[in-house]
Coordinates of N, CA, C and O and ligand atoms in Angstrom, one line a residue:
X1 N 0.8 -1.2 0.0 CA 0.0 0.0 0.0 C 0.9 1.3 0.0 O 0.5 2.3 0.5
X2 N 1.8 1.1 -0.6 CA 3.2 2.0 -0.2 C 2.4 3.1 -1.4 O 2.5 4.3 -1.1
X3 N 1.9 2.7 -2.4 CA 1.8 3.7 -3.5 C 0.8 4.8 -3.1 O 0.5 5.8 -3.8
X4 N 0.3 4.4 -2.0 CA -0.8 5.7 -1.7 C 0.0 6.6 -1.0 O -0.6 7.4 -0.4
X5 N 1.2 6.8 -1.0 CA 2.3 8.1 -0.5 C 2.2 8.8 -1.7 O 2.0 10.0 -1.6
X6 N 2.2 8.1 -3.0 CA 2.3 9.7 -4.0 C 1.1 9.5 -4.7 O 1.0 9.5 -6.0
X7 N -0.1 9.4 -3.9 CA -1.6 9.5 -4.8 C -2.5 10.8 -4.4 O -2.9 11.4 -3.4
X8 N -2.4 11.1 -6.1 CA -3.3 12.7 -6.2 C -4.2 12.8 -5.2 O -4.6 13.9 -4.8
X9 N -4.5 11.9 -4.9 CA -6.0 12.2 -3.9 C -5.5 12.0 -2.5 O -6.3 11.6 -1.6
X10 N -4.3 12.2 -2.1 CA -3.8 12.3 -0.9 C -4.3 13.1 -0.1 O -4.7 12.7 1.0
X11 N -4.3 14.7 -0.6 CA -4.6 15.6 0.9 C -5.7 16.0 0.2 O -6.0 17.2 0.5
X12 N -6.6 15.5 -0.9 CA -8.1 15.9 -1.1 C -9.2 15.2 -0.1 O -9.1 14.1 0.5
X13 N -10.3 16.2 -0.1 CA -11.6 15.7 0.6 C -11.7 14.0 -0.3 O -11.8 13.7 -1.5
X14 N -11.6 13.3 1.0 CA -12.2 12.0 0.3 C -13.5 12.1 0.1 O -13.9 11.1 -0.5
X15 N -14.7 13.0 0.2 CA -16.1 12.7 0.1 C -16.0 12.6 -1.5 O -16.8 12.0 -2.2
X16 N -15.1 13.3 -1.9 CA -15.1 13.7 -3.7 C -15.5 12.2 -4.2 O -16.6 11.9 -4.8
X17 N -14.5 11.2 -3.7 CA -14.2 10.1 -4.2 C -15.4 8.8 -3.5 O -15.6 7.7 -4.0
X18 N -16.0 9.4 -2.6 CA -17.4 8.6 -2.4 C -18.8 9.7 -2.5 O -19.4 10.5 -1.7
X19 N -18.9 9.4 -3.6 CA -20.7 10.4 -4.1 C -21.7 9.4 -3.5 O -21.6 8.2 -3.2
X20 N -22.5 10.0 -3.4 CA -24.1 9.6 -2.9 C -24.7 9.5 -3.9 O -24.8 10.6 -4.3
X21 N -25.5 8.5 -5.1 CA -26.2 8.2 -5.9 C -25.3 8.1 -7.1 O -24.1 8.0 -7.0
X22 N -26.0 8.1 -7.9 CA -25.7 7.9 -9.0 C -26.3 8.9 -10.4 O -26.3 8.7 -11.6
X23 N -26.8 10.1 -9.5 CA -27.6 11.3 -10.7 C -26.9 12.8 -10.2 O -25.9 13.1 -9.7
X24 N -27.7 13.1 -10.6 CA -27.3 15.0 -10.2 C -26.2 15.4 -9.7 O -25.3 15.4 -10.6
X25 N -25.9 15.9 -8.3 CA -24.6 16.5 -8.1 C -23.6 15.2 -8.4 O -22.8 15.2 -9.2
X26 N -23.8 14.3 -7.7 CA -23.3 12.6 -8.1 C -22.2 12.5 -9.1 O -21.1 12.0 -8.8
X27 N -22.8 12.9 -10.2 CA -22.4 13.2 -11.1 C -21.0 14.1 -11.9 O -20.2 13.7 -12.8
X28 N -21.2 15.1 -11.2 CA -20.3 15.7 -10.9 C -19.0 15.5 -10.3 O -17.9 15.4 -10.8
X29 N -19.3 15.5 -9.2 CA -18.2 14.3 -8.0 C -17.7 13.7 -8.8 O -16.5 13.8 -9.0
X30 N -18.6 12.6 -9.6 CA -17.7 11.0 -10.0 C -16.5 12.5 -11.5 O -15.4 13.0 -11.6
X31 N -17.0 12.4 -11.7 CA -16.3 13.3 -12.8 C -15.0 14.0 -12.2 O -13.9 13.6 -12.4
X32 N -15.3 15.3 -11.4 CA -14.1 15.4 -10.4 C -12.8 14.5 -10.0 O -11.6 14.7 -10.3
X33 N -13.5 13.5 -9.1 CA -12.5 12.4 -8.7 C -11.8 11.8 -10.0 O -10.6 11.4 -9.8
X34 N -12.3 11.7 -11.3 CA -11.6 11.2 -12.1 C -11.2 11.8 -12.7 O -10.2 11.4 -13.3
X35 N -11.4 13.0 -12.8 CA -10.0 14.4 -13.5 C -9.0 14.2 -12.1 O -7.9 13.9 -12.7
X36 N -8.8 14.3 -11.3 CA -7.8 14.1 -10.3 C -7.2 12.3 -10.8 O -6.1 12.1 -11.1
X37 N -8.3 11.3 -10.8 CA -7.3 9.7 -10.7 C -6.7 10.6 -12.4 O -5.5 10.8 -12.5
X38 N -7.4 10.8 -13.3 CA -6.5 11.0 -14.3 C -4.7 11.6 -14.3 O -3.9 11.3 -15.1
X39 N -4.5 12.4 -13.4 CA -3.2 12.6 -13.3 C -2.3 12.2 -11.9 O -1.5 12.8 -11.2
X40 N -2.8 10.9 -12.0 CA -2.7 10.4 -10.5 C -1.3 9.5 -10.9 O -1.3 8.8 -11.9
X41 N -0.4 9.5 -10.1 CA 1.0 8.4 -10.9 C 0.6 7.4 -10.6 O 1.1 6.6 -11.4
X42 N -0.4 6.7 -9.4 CA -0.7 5.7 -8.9 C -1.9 5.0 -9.3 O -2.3 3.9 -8.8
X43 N -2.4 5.6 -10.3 CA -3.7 4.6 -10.6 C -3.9 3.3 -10.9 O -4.8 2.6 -10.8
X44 N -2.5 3.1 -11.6 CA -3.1 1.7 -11.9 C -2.7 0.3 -11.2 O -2.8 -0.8 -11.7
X45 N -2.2 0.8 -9.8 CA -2.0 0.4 -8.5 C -2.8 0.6 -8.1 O -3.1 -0.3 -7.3
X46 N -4.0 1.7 -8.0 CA -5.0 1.9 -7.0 C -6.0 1.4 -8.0 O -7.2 1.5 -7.7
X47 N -5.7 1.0 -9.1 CA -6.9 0.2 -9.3 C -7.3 -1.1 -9.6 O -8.5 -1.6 -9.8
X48 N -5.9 -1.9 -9.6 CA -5.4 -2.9 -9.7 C -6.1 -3.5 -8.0 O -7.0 -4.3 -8.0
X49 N -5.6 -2.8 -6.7 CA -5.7 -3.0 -5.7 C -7.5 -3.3 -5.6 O -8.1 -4.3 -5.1
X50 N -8.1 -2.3 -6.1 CA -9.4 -2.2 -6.1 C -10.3 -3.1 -6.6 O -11.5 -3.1 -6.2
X51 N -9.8 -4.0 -7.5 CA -10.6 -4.4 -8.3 C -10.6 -6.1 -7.9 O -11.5 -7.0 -8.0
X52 N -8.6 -6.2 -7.1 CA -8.3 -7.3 -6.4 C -9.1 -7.6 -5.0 O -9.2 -8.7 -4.5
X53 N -9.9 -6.0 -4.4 CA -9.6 -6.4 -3.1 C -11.8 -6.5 -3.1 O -12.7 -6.7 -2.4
X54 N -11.5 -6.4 -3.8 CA -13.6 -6.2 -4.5 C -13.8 -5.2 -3.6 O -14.5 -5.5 -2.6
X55 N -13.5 -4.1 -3.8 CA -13.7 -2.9 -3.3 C -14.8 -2.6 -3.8 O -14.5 -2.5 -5.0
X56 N -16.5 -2.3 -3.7 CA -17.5 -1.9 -3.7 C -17.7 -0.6 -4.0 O -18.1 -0.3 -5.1
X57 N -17.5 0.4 -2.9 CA -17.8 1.8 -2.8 C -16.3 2.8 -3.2 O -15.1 2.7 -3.1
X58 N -17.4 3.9 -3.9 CA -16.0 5.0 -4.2 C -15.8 4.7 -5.5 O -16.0 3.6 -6.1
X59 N -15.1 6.0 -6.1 CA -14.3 6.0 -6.9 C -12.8 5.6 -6.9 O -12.0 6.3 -6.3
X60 N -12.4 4.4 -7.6 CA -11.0 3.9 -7.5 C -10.1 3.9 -8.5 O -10.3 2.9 -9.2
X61 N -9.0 4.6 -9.0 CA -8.3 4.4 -10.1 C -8.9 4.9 -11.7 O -8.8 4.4 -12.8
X62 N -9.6 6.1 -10.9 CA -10.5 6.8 -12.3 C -11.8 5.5 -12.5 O -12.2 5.3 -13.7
X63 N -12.4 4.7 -11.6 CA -13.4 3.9 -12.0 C -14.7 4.4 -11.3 O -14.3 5.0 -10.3
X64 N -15.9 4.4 -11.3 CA -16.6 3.9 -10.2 C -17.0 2.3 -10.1 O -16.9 1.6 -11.1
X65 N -17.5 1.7 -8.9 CA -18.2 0.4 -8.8 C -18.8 -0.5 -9.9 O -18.7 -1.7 -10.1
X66 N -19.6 0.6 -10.7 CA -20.5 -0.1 -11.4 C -19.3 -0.4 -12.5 O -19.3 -1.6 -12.9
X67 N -18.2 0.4 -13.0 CA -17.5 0.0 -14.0 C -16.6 -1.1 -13.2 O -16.6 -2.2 -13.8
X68 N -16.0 -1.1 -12.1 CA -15.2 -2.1 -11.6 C -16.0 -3.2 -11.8 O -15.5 -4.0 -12.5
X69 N -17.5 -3.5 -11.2 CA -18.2 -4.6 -11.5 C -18.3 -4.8 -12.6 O -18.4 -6.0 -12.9
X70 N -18.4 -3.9 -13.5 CA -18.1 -5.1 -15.2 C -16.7 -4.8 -15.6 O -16.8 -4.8 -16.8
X71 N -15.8 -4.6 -15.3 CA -14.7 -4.8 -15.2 C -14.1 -6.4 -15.2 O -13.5 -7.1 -16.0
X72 N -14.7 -6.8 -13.5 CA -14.8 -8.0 -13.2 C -15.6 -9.0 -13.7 O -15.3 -10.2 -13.6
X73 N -16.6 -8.5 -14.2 CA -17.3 -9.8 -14.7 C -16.5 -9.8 -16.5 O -16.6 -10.9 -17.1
X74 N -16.1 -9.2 -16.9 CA -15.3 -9.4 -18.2 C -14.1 -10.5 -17.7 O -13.8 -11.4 -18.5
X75 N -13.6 -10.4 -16.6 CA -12.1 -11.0 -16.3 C -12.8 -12.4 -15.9 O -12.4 -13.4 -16.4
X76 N -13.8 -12.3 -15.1 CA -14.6 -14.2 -15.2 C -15.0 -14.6 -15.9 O -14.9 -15.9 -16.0
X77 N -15.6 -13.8 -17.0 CA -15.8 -14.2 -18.4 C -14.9 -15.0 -19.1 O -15.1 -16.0 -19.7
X78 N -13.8 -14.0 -19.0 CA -12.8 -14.4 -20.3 C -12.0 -15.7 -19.5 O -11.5 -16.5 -20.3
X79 N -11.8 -16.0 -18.4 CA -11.3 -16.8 -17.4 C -12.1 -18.6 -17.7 O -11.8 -19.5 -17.0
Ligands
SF4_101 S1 -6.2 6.7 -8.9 FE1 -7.6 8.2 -8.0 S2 -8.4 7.2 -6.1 FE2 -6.6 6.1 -6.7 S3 -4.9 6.9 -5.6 FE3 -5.0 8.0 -7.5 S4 -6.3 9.8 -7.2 FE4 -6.6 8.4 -5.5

């Protein structure tokens, strides 16, 4: 977990990165948090981690859930 020392979303409001729903301001938020994972050196450590650890909630590695969840069902698929 060493790579969360140089993750863009270090001294940000974590609320950015857990939105409430999935519509309106929501919306925004998820967008936010992924302009930040986008210039993040760590994402594909924090998303690798995310995706390993079935992380649920939040935005992880420029994803939200619902993409991680078909993320994962492509990898059982193809498996
Ligand atoms: S990819 Fe996004 S959520 Fe993950 S460490 Fe980087 S900024 Fe934070």
């Amino acid at each position: 977990m060493n790579w969360r020392l140089t993750a863009a979303c270090r001294d940000l409001d974590p609320d950015v990165f857990f939105p409430i729903g999935t519509g309106g301001m929501s919306l925004v938020q998820i967008a936010e948090a992924k302009t930040v994972c986008r210039r993040c050196p760590v994402a594909e450590q924090c998303l690798a981690w995310a995706v390993g650890d079935g992380r649920v909630e939040g935005i992880w590695g420029g994803t939200t859930e619902n993409e991680r969840r078909a993320m994962r069902l492509r990898e059982d698929l193809g498996s």
